[in-house]
Amino acid sequence: MKTEIYLRVDGVGHAVAVDARSTVLDVLRERLGVTSVKKGCDHGQCGSCTVLTNGRRTLSCLSLAIAQDGAEITTAAGLGSGGRTHPVQQAFLEHDAFQCGYCTPGQVCSAVGVIDELARGWPSAAAADVAADPEPSAAEVAERMSGNLCRCGAYAHIVPAVLQAATDRAPMDGAGR
Protein backbone atom coordinates (compact mmCIF):
# COMPACT_ATOMS: atom_id res chain seq x y z
CA MET A 1 0.00 0.00 0.00
CA LYS A 2 1.40 3.38 -1.00
CA THR A 3 0.79 6.67 0.74
CA GLU A 4 1.43 10.05 -0.81
CA ILE A 5 3.69 12.32 1.20
CA TYR A 6 5.21 15.71 0.62
CA LEU A 7 8.89 16.38 1.20
CA ARG A 8 10.79 19.58 0.58
CA VAL A 9 14.29 18.47 -0.42
CA ASP A 10 17.04 21.04 -0.87
CA GLY A 11 14.41 23.73 -1.33
CA VAL A 12 12.32 21.86 -3.91
CA GLY A 13 8.93 20.37 -3.08
CA HIS A 14 8.12 16.78 -4.00
CA ALA A 15 4.85 14.86 -3.74
CA VAL A 16 5.79 11.20 -3.80
CA ALA A 17 3.88 7.97 -3.22
CA VAL A 18 5.82 5.76 -0.82
CA ASP A 19 5.47 2.35 0.72
CA ALA A 20 5.03 2.66 4.49
CA ARG A 21 8.34 0.80 4.96
CA SER A 22 10.42 3.12 2.76
CA THR A 23 13.21 5.04 4.43
CA VAL A 24 14.05 8.65 3.70
CA LEU A 25 17.37 7.44 2.28
CA ASP A 26 15.70 5.13 -0.23
CA VAL A 27 13.16 7.77 -1.25
CA LEU A 28 15.89 10.36 -1.73
CA ARG A 29 18.15 8.12 -3.79
CA GLU A 30 15.77 5.81 -5.63
CA ARG A 31 12.68 7.95 -6.10
CA LEU A 32 14.05 11.49 -6.22
CA GLY A 33 17.52 10.85 -7.67
CA VAL A 34 19.40 12.67 -4.89
CA THR A 35 22.74 10.89 -4.95
CA SER A 36 24.65 13.14 -2.55
CA VAL A 37 23.15 11.06 0.27
CA LYS A 38 25.14 7.84 0.57
CA LYS A 39 24.04 4.39 1.68
CA GLY A 40 26.77 2.94 3.84
CA CYS A 41 25.81 0.38 6.46
CA ASP A 42 22.02 0.80 6.21
CA HIS A 43 21.90 0.26 10.00
CA GLY A 44 22.54 3.78 11.36
CA GLN A 45 26.09 2.96 12.39
CA CYS A 46 28.25 4.85 9.86
CA GLY A 47 26.59 8.24 9.33
CA SER A 48 27.06 8.30 5.54
CA CYS A 49 23.34 8.93 5.12
CA THR A 50 23.16 11.94 7.48
CA VAL A 51 20.87 14.73 6.31
CA LEU A 52 19.27 17.69 8.06
CA THR A 53 15.56 17.18 8.73
CA ASN A 54 13.90 20.42 9.76
CA GLY A 55 17.39 21.63 10.67
CA ARG A 56 18.38 18.66 12.85
CA ARG A 57 20.74 15.94 11.77
CA THR A 58 19.07 12.66 10.98
CA LEU A 59 20.24 9.24 9.88
CA SER A 60 18.10 8.92 6.78
CA CYS A 61 18.53 5.12 6.64
CA LEU A 62 16.67 4.83 9.97
CA SER A 63 13.98 7.43 9.31
CA LEU A 64 10.74 6.26 7.73
CA ALA A 65 9.70 8.56 4.90
CA ILE A 66 6.04 8.39 5.89
CA ALA A 67 6.97 9.84 9.31
CA GLN A 68 8.61 12.82 7.61
CA ASP A 69 5.57 13.97 5.63
CA GLY A 70 5.86 17.74 5.26
CA ALA A 71 9.50 17.85 6.39
CA GLU A 72 12.24 20.09 5.07
CA ILE A 73 15.22 17.89 4.21
CA THR A 74 18.60 19.37 3.40
CA THR A 75 21.35 17.25 1.90
CA ALA A 76 24.97 18.23 1.39
CA ALA A 77 24.04 19.17 -2.19
CA GLY A 78 21.45 21.62 -0.87
CA LEU A 79 23.76 23.52 1.46
CA GLY A 80 24.98 26.99 0.58
CA SER A 81 23.04 29.64 -1.28
CA GLY A 82 23.35 31.84 -4.32
CA GLY A 83 25.95 29.56 -5.87
CA ARG A 84 28.23 29.99 -2.84
CA THR A 85 29.77 27.10 -0.98
CA HIS A 86 28.44 26.59 2.54
CA PRO A 87 31.01 27.59 5.24
CA VAL A 88 31.29 23.98 6.42
CA GLN A 89 31.90 22.75 2.87
CA GLN A 90 34.51 25.49 2.42
CA ALA A 91 36.24 24.50 5.66
CA PHE A 92 36.32 20.86 4.51
CA LEU A 93 37.99 21.98 1.28
CA GLU A 94 40.49 24.23 3.05
CA HIS A 95 41.46 21.50 5.56
CA ASP A 96 41.49 18.63 3.03
CA ALA A 97 38.94 16.91 5.27
CA PHE A 98 38.07 14.17 2.82
CA GLN A 99 39.90 11.47 0.96
CA CYS A 100 37.71 9.14 -1.07
CA GLY A 101 34.75 11.46 -0.38
CA TYR A 102 32.16 8.74 0.21
CA CYS A 103 31.39 9.79 3.78
CA THR A 104 31.87 13.51 3.11
CA PRO A 105 28.21 14.44 2.43
CA GLY A 106 27.14 12.85 5.72
CA GLN A 107 30.11 14.37 7.55
CA VAL A 108 29.25 17.84 6.20
CA CYS A 109 25.57 17.59 7.14
CA SER A 110 26.49 16.29 10.58
CA ALA A 111 28.98 19.14 11.03
CA VAL A 112 26.28 21.71 10.23
CA GLY A 113 24.10 20.03 12.87
CA VAL A 114 26.97 19.98 15.38
CA ILE A 115 27.57 23.70 14.96
CA ASP A 116 23.87 24.38 15.48
CA GLU A 117 23.82 22.19 18.61
CA LEU A 118 26.81 24.06 20.03
CA ALA A 119 25.17 27.40 19.28
CA ARG A 120 21.98 26.26 21.02
CA GLY A 121 23.96 25.25 24.11
CA TRP A 122 23.10 21.57 23.92
CA PRO A 123 25.43 19.55 26.16
CA SER A 124 27.36 16.45 25.09
CA ALA A 125 29.21 13.68 26.86
CA ALA A 126 32.42 15.73 26.38
CA ALA A 127 31.09 18.61 28.47
CA ALA A 128 32.67 19.03 31.90
CA ASP A 129 29.61 20.99 33.04
CA VAL A 130 26.38 20.07 31.24
CA ALA A 131 24.71 23.22 32.57
CA ALA A 132 27.31 25.52 30.94
CA ASP A 133 27.21 26.62 27.32
CA PRO A 134 29.51 24.30 25.37
CA GLU A 135 32.53 25.81 23.68
CA PRO A 136 33.79 24.52 20.36
CA SER A 137 36.80 22.32 21.10
CA ALA A 138 38.45 19.31 19.50
CA ALA A 139 36.95 17.08 22.21
CA GLU A 140 33.44 18.52 21.70
CA VAL A 141 33.60 18.14 17.93
CA ALA A 142 35.07 14.63 18.09
CA GLU A 143 32.35 13.52 20.53
CA ARG A 144 29.52 15.03 18.52
CA MET A 145 30.86 13.73 15.19
CA SER A 146 31.52 10.23 16.57
CA GLY A 147 28.51 8.78 14.75
CA ASN A 148 30.08 9.59 11.38
CA LEU A 149 32.74 7.10 10.34
CA CYS A 150 35.49 7.66 7.78
CA ARG A 151 37.18 4.51 6.55
CA CYS A 152 40.00 6.59 5.01
CA GLY A 153 40.85 8.11 8.38
CA ALA A 154 40.45 11.81 7.53
CA TYR A 155 39.50 12.58 11.15
CA ALA A 156 42.72 14.54 11.68
CA HIS A 157 41.40 17.03 9.11
CA ILE A 158 37.66 16.80 9.79
CA VAL A 159 37.82 18.05 13.39
CA PRO A 160 39.84 21.19 12.49
CA ALA A 161 37.48 21.87 9.58
CA VAL A 162 34.43 21.73 11.84
CA LEU A 163 36.18 23.86 14.45
CA GLN A 164 37.03 26.48 11.82
CA ALA A 165 33.43 26.61 10.60
CA ALA A 166 32.14 26.72 14.20
CA THR A 167 34.39 29.59 15.25
CA ASP A 168 34.23 31.57 12.00
CA ARG A 169 30.48 31.66 11.86
CA ALA A 170 27.47 32.34 14.05
CA PRO A 171 24.68 29.73 14.09
CA MET A 172 23.73 28.80 10.56
CA ASP A 173 20.75 27.16 9.04
CA GLY A 174 21.03 24.53 6.33
CA ALA A 175 21.36 27.21 3.66
CA GLY A 176 24.42 28.74 5.32
CA ARG A 177 22.68 31.91 6.52
PDB file of C-alpha atoms in Angstrom:
ATOM      1  CA  MET A   1       0.000   0.000   0.000  1.00  0.00           C
ATOM      2  CA  LYS A   2       1.397   3.377  -0.995  1.00  0.00           C
ATOM      3  CA  THR A   3       0.792   6.675   0.736  1.00  0.00           C
ATOM      4  CA  GLU A   4       1.427  10.054  -0.812  1.00  0.00           C
ATOM      5  CA  ILE A   5       3.687  12.318   1.201  1.00  0.00           C
ATOM      6  CA  TYR A   6       5.210  15.707   0.616  1.00  0.00           C
ATOM      7  CA  LEU A   7       8.894  16.381   1.196  1.00  0.00           C
ATOM      8  CA  ARG A   8      10.787  19.582   0.576  1.00  0.00           C
ATOM      9  CA  VAL A   9      14.286  18.470  -0.416  1.00  0.00           C
ATOM     10  CA  ASP A  10      17.042  21.044  -0.874  1.00  0.00           C
ATOM     11  CA  GLY A  11      14.411  23.731  -1.325  1.00  0.00           C
ATOM     12  CA  VAL A  12      12.321  21.859  -3.911  1.00  0.00           C
ATOM     13  CA  GLY A  13       8.928  20.369  -3.076  1.00  0.00           C
ATOM     14  CA  HIS A  14       8.116  16.778  -4.001  1.00  0.00           C
ATOM     15  CA  ALA A  15       4.853  14.858  -3.740  1.00  0.00           C
ATOM     16  CA  VAL A  16       5.790  11.203  -3.796  1.00  0.00           C
ATOM     17  CA  ALA A  17       3.883   7.968  -3.225  1.00  0.00           C
ATOM     18  CA  VAL A  18       5.819   5.759  -0.817  1.00  0.00           C
ATOM     19  CA  ASP A  19       5.470   2.349   0.715  1.00  0.00           C
ATOM     20  CA  ALA A  20       5.031   2.658   4.488  1.00  0.00           C
ATOM     21  CA  ARG A  21       8.338   0.797   4.955  1.00  0.00           C
ATOM     22  CA  SER A  22      10.424   3.124   2.756  1.00  0.00           C
ATOM     23  CA  THR A  23      13.214   5.039   4.432  1.00  0.00           C
ATOM     24  CA  VAL A  24      14.048   8.650   3.701  1.00  0.00           C
ATOM     25  CA  LEU A  25      17.374   7.438   2.280  1.00  0.00           C
ATOM     26  CA  ASP A  26      15.700   5.133  -0.226  1.00  0.00           C
ATOM     27  CA  VAL A  27      13.156   7.765  -1.252  1.00  0.00           C
ATOM     28  CA  LEU A  28      15.888  10.360  -1.735  1.00  0.00           C
ATOM     29  CA  ARG A  29      18.152   8.117  -3.785  1.00  0.00           C
ATOM     30  CA  GLU A  30      15.771   5.812  -5.635  1.00  0.00           C
ATOM     31  CA  ARG A  31      12.683   7.953  -6.103  1.00  0.00           C
ATOM     32  CA  LEU A  32      14.048  11.494  -6.217  1.00  0.00           C
ATOM     33  CA  GLY A  33      17.523  10.846  -7.666  1.00  0.00           C
ATOM     34  CA  VAL A  34      19.396  12.669  -4.888  1.00  0.00           C
ATOM     35  CA  THR A  35      22.744  10.894  -4.951  1.00  0.00           C
ATOM     36  CA  SER A  36      24.653  13.145  -2.555  1.00  0.00           C
ATOM     37  CA  VAL A  37      23.146  11.062   0.267  1.00  0.00           C
ATOM     38  CA  LYS A  38      25.137   7.837   0.572  1.00  0.00           C
ATOM     39  CA  LYS A  39      24.035   4.390   1.676  1.00  0.00           C
ATOM     40  CA  GLY A  40      26.771   2.939   3.845  1.00  0.00           C
ATOM     41  CA  CYS A  41      25.814   0.381   6.457  1.00  0.00           C
ATOM     42  CA  ASP A  42      22.018   0.804   6.208  1.00  0.00           C
ATOM     43  CA  HIS A  43      21.899   0.257   9.995  1.00  0.00           C
ATOM     44  CA  GLY A  44      22.540   3.775  11.362  1.00  0.00           C
ATOM     45  CA  GLN A  45      26.094   2.962  12.392  1.00  0.00           C
ATOM     46  CA  CYS A  46      28.248   4.846   9.861  1.00  0.00           C
ATOM     47  CA  GLY A  47      26.585   8.244   9.330  1.00  0.00           C
ATOM     48  CA  SER A  48      27.064   8.305   5.536  1.00  0.00           C
ATOM     49  CA  CYS A  49      23.340   8.932   5.125  1.00  0.00           C
ATOM     50  CA  THR A  50      23.165  11.937   7.484  1.00  0.00           C
ATOM     51  CA  VAL A  51      20.870  14.735   6.313  1.00  0.00           C
ATOM     52  CA  LEU A  52      19.270  17.694   8.063  1.00  0.00           C
ATOM     53  CA  THR A  53      15.562  17.182   8.726  1.00  0.00           C
ATOM     54  CA  ASN A  54      13.900  20.419   9.758  1.00  0.00           C
ATOM     55  CA  GLY A  55      17.390  21.634  10.672  1.00  0.00           C
ATOM     56  CA  ARG A  56      18.381  18.662  12.851  1.00  0.00           C
ATOM     57  CA  ARG A  57      20.741  15.938  11.774  1.00  0.00           C
ATOM     58  CA  THR A  58      19.065  12.665  10.980  1.00  0.00           C
ATOM     59  CA  LEU A  59      20.238   9.244   9.880  1.00  0.00           C
ATOM     60  CA  SER A  60      18.103   8.916   6.775  1.00  0.00           C
ATOM     61  CA  CYS A  61      18.526   5.122   6.642  1.00  0.00           C
ATOM     62  CA  LEU A  62      16.669   4.832   9.969  1.00  0.00           C
ATOM     63  CA  SER A  63      13.978   7.430   9.314  1.00  0.00           C
ATOM     64  CA  LEU A  64      10.740   6.260   7.726  1.00  0.00           C
ATOM     65  CA  ALA A  65       9.697   8.556   4.898  1.00  0.00           C
ATOM     66  CA  ILE A  66       6.044   8.390   5.894  1.00  0.00           C
ATOM     67  CA  ALA A  67       6.969   9.844   9.310  1.00  0.00           C
ATOM     68  CA  GLN A  68       8.608  12.823   7.606  1.00  0.00           C
ATOM     69  CA  ASP A  69       5.569  13.970   5.633  1.00  0.00           C
ATOM     70  CA  GLY A  70       5.857  17.743   5.264  1.00  0.00           C
ATOM     71  CA  ALA A  71       9.503  17.845   6.395  1.00  0.00           C
ATOM     72  CA  GLU A  72      12.241  20.094   5.067  1.00  0.00           C
ATOM     73  CA  ILE A  73      15.218  17.891   4.213  1.00  0.00           C
ATOM     74  CA  THR A  74      18.602  19.373   3.401  1.00  0.00           C
ATOM     75  CA  THR A  75      21.347  17.248   1.905  1.00  0.00           C
ATOM     76  CA  ALA A  76      24.974  18.234   1.390  1.00  0.00           C
ATOM     77  CA  ALA A  77      24.041  19.168  -2.190  1.00  0.00           C
ATOM     78  CA  GLY A  78      21.445  21.619  -0.874  1.00  0.00           C
ATOM     79  CA  LEU A  79      23.756  23.517   1.461  1.00  0.00           C
ATOM     80  CA  GLY A  80      24.977  26.985   0.579  1.00  0.00           C
ATOM     81  CA  SER A  81      23.039  29.636  -1.277  1.00  0.00           C
ATOM     82  CA  GLY A  82      23.345  31.837  -4.316  1.00  0.00           C
ATOM     83  CA  GLY A  83      25.950  29.557  -5.867  1.00  0.00           C
ATOM     84  CA  ARG A  84      28.235  29.987  -2.844  1.00  0.00           C
ATOM     85  CA  THR A  85      29.773  27.101  -0.983  1.00  0.00           C
ATOM     86  CA  HIS A  86      28.440  26.589   2.536  1.00  0.00           C
ATOM     87  CA  PRO A  87      31.006  27.588   5.239  1.00  0.00           C
ATOM     88  CA  VAL A  88      31.287  23.982   6.420  1.00  0.00           C
ATOM     89  CA  GLN A  89      31.903  22.746   2.874  1.00  0.00           C
ATOM     90  CA  GLN A  90      34.512  25.489   2.418  1.00  0.00           C
ATOM     91  CA  ALA A  91      36.239  24.503   5.659  1.00  0.00           C
ATOM     92  CA  PHE A  92      36.321  20.859   4.513  1.00  0.00           C
ATOM     93  CA  LEU A  93      37.988  21.981   1.283  1.00  0.00           C
ATOM     94  CA  GLU A  94      40.494  24.227   3.053  1.00  0.00           C
ATOM     95  CA  HIS A  95      41.458  21.499   5.556  1.00  0.00           C
ATOM     96  CA  ASP A  96      41.489  18.631   3.027  1.00  0.00           C
ATOM     97  CA  ALA A  97      38.940  16.912   5.268  1.00  0.00           C
ATOM     98  CA  PHE A  98      38.068  14.167   2.822  1.00  0.00           C
ATOM     99  CA  GLN A  99      39.904  11.467   0.964  1.00  0.00           C
ATOM    100  CA  CYS A 100      37.714   9.140  -1.071  1.00  0.00           C
ATOM    101  CA  GLY A 101      34.751  11.458  -0.383  1.00  0.00           C
ATOM    102  CA  TYR A 102      32.159   8.743   0.206  1.00  0.00           C
ATOM    103  CA  CYS A 103      31.391   9.790   3.781  1.00  0.00           C
ATOM    104  CA  THR A 104      31.868  13.509   3.106  1.00  0.00           C
ATOM    105  CA  PRO A 105      28.212  14.444   2.432  1.00  0.00           C
ATOM    106  CA  GLY A 106      27.141  12.853   5.719  1.00  0.00           C
ATOM    107  CA  GLN A 107      30.111  14.372   7.552  1.00  0.00           C
ATOM    108  CA  VAL A 108      29.254  17.838   6.200  1.00  0.00           C
ATOM    109  CA  CYS A 109      25.566  17.593   7.144  1.00  0.00           C
ATOM    110  CA  SER A 110      26.492  16.285  10.577  1.00  0.00           C
ATOM    111  CA  ALA A 111      28.985  19.136  11.035  1.00  0.00           C
ATOM    112  CA  VAL A 112      26.279  21.708  10.231  1.00  0.00           C
ATOM    113  CA  GLY A 113      24.100  20.026  12.870  1.00  0.00           C
ATOM    114  CA  VAL A 114      26.970  19.977  15.381  1.00  0.00           C
ATOM    115  CA  ILE A 115      27.573  23.703  14.956  1.00  0.00           C
ATOM    116  CA  ASP A 116      23.874  24.381  15.483  1.00  0.00           C
ATOM    117  CA  GLU A 117      23.819  22.186  18.610  1.00  0.00           C
ATOM    118  CA  LEU A 118      26.815  24.059  20.032  1.00  0.00           C
ATOM    119  CA  ALA A 119      25.165  27.403  19.277  1.00  0.00           C
ATOM    120  CA  ARG A 120      21.983  26.260  21.019  1.00  0.00           C
ATOM    121  CA  GLY A 121      23.957  25.248  24.108  1.00  0.00           C
ATOM    122  CA  TRP A 122      23.100  21.565  23.916  1.00  0.00           C
ATOM    123  CA  PRO A 123      25.429  19.547  26.159  1.00  0.00           C
ATOM    124  CA  SER A 124      27.358  16.455  25.088  1.00  0.00           C
ATOM    125  CA  ALA A 125      29.215  13.679  26.857  1.00  0.00           C
ATOM    126  CA  ALA A 126      32.415  15.729  26.381  1.00  0.00           C
ATOM    127  CA  ALA A 127      31.089  18.612  28.469  1.00  0.00           C
ATOM    128  CA  ALA A 128      32.671  19.030  31.897  1.00  0.00           C
ATOM    129  CA  ASP A 129      29.610  20.993  33.039  1.00  0.00           C
ATOM    130  CA  VAL A 130      26.376  20.070  31.243  1.00  0.00           C
ATOM    131  CA  ALA A 131      24.711  23.225  32.572  1.00  0.00           C
ATOM    132  CA  ALA A 132      27.313  25.521  30.941  1.00  0.00           C
ATOM    133  CA  ASP A 133      27.210  26.625  27.318  1.00  0.00           C
ATOM    134  CA  PRO A 134      29.506  24.303  25.367  1.00  0.00           C
ATOM    135  CA  GLU A 135      32.531  25.811  23.684  1.00  0.00           C
ATOM    136  CA  PRO A 136      33.794  24.522  20.360  1.00  0.00           C
ATOM    137  CA  SER A 137      36.797  22.323  21.099  1.00  0.00           C
ATOM    138  CA  ALA A 138      38.445  19.310  19.501  1.00  0.00           C
ATOM    139  CA  ALA A 139      36.955  17.077  22.215  1.00  0.00           C
ATOM    140  CA  GLU A 140      33.439  18.518  21.701  1.00  0.00           C
ATOM    141  CA  VAL A 141      33.604  18.138  17.928  1.00  0.00           C
ATOM    142  CA  ALA A 142      35.067  14.629  18.094  1.00  0.00           C
ATOM    143  CA  GLU A 143      32.352  13.517  20.531  1.00  0.00           C
ATOM    144  CA  ARG A 144      29.523  15.031  18.515  1.00  0.00           C
ATOM    145  CA  MET A 145      30.859  13.731  15.187  1.00  0.00           C
ATOM    146  CA  SER A 146      31.523  10.235  16.566  1.00  0.00           C
ATOM    147  CA  GLY A 147      28.507   8.782  14.751  1.00  0.00           C
ATOM    148  CA  ASN A 148      30.080   9.586  11.381  1.00  0.00           C
ATOM    149  CA  LEU A 149      32.737   7.103  10.337  1.00  0.00           C
ATOM    150  CA  CYS A 150      35.486   7.661   7.777  1.00  0.00           C
ATOM    151  CA  ARG A 151      37.182   4.515   6.549  1.00  0.00           C
ATOM    152  CA  CYS A 152      39.998   6.587   5.015  1.00  0.00           C
ATOM    153  CA  GLY A 153      40.849   8.115   8.383  1.00  0.00           C
ATOM    154  CA  ALA A 154      40.450  11.811   7.527  1.00  0.00           C
ATOM    155  CA  TYR A 155      39.499  12.575  11.154  1.00  0.00           C
ATOM    156  CA  ALA A 156      42.722  14.541  11.682  1.00  0.00           C
ATOM    157  CA  HIS A 157      41.403  17.027   9.105  1.00  0.00           C
ATOM    158  CA  ILE A 158      37.661  16.800   9.788  1.00  0.00           C
ATOM    159  CA  VAL A 159      37.824  18.047  13.387  1.00  0.00           C
ATOM    160  CA  PRO A 160      39.840  21.194  12.493  1.00  0.00           C
ATOM    161  CA  ALA A 161      37.483  21.871   9.583  1.00  0.00           C
ATOM    162  CA  VAL A 162      34.434  21.728  11.845  1.00  0.00           C
ATOM    163  CA  LEU A 163      36.182  23.865  14.455  1.00  0.00           C
ATOM    164  CA  GLN A 164      37.027  26.483  11.825  1.00  0.00           C
ATOM    165  CA  ALA A 165      33.434  26.606  10.604  1.00  0.00           C
ATOM    166  CA  ALA A 166      32.144  26.721  14.200  1.00  0.00           C
ATOM    167  CA  THR A 167      34.387  29.587  15.254  1.00  0.00           C
ATOM    168  CA  ASP A 168      34.228  31.573  11.999  1.00  0.00           C
ATOM    169  CA  ARG A 169      30.481  31.660  11.858  1.00  0.00           C
ATOM    170  CA  ALA A 170      27.474  32.342  14.046  1.00  0.00           C
ATOM    171  CA  PRO A 171      24.680  29.727  14.091  1.00  0.00           C
ATOM    172  CA  MET A 172      23.726  28.797  10.558  1.00  0.00           C
ATOM    173  CA  ASP A 173      20.746  27.162   9.041  1.00  0.00           C
ATOM    174  CA  GLY A 174      21.028  24.528   6.332  1.00  0.00           C
ATOM    175  CA  ALA A 175      21.359  27.212   3.661  1.00  0.00           C
ATOM    176  CA  GLY A 176      24.418  28.744   5.320  1.00  0.00           C
ATOM    177  CA  ARG A 177      22.677  31.908   6.524  1.00  0.00           C
TER     178      ARG A 177
END
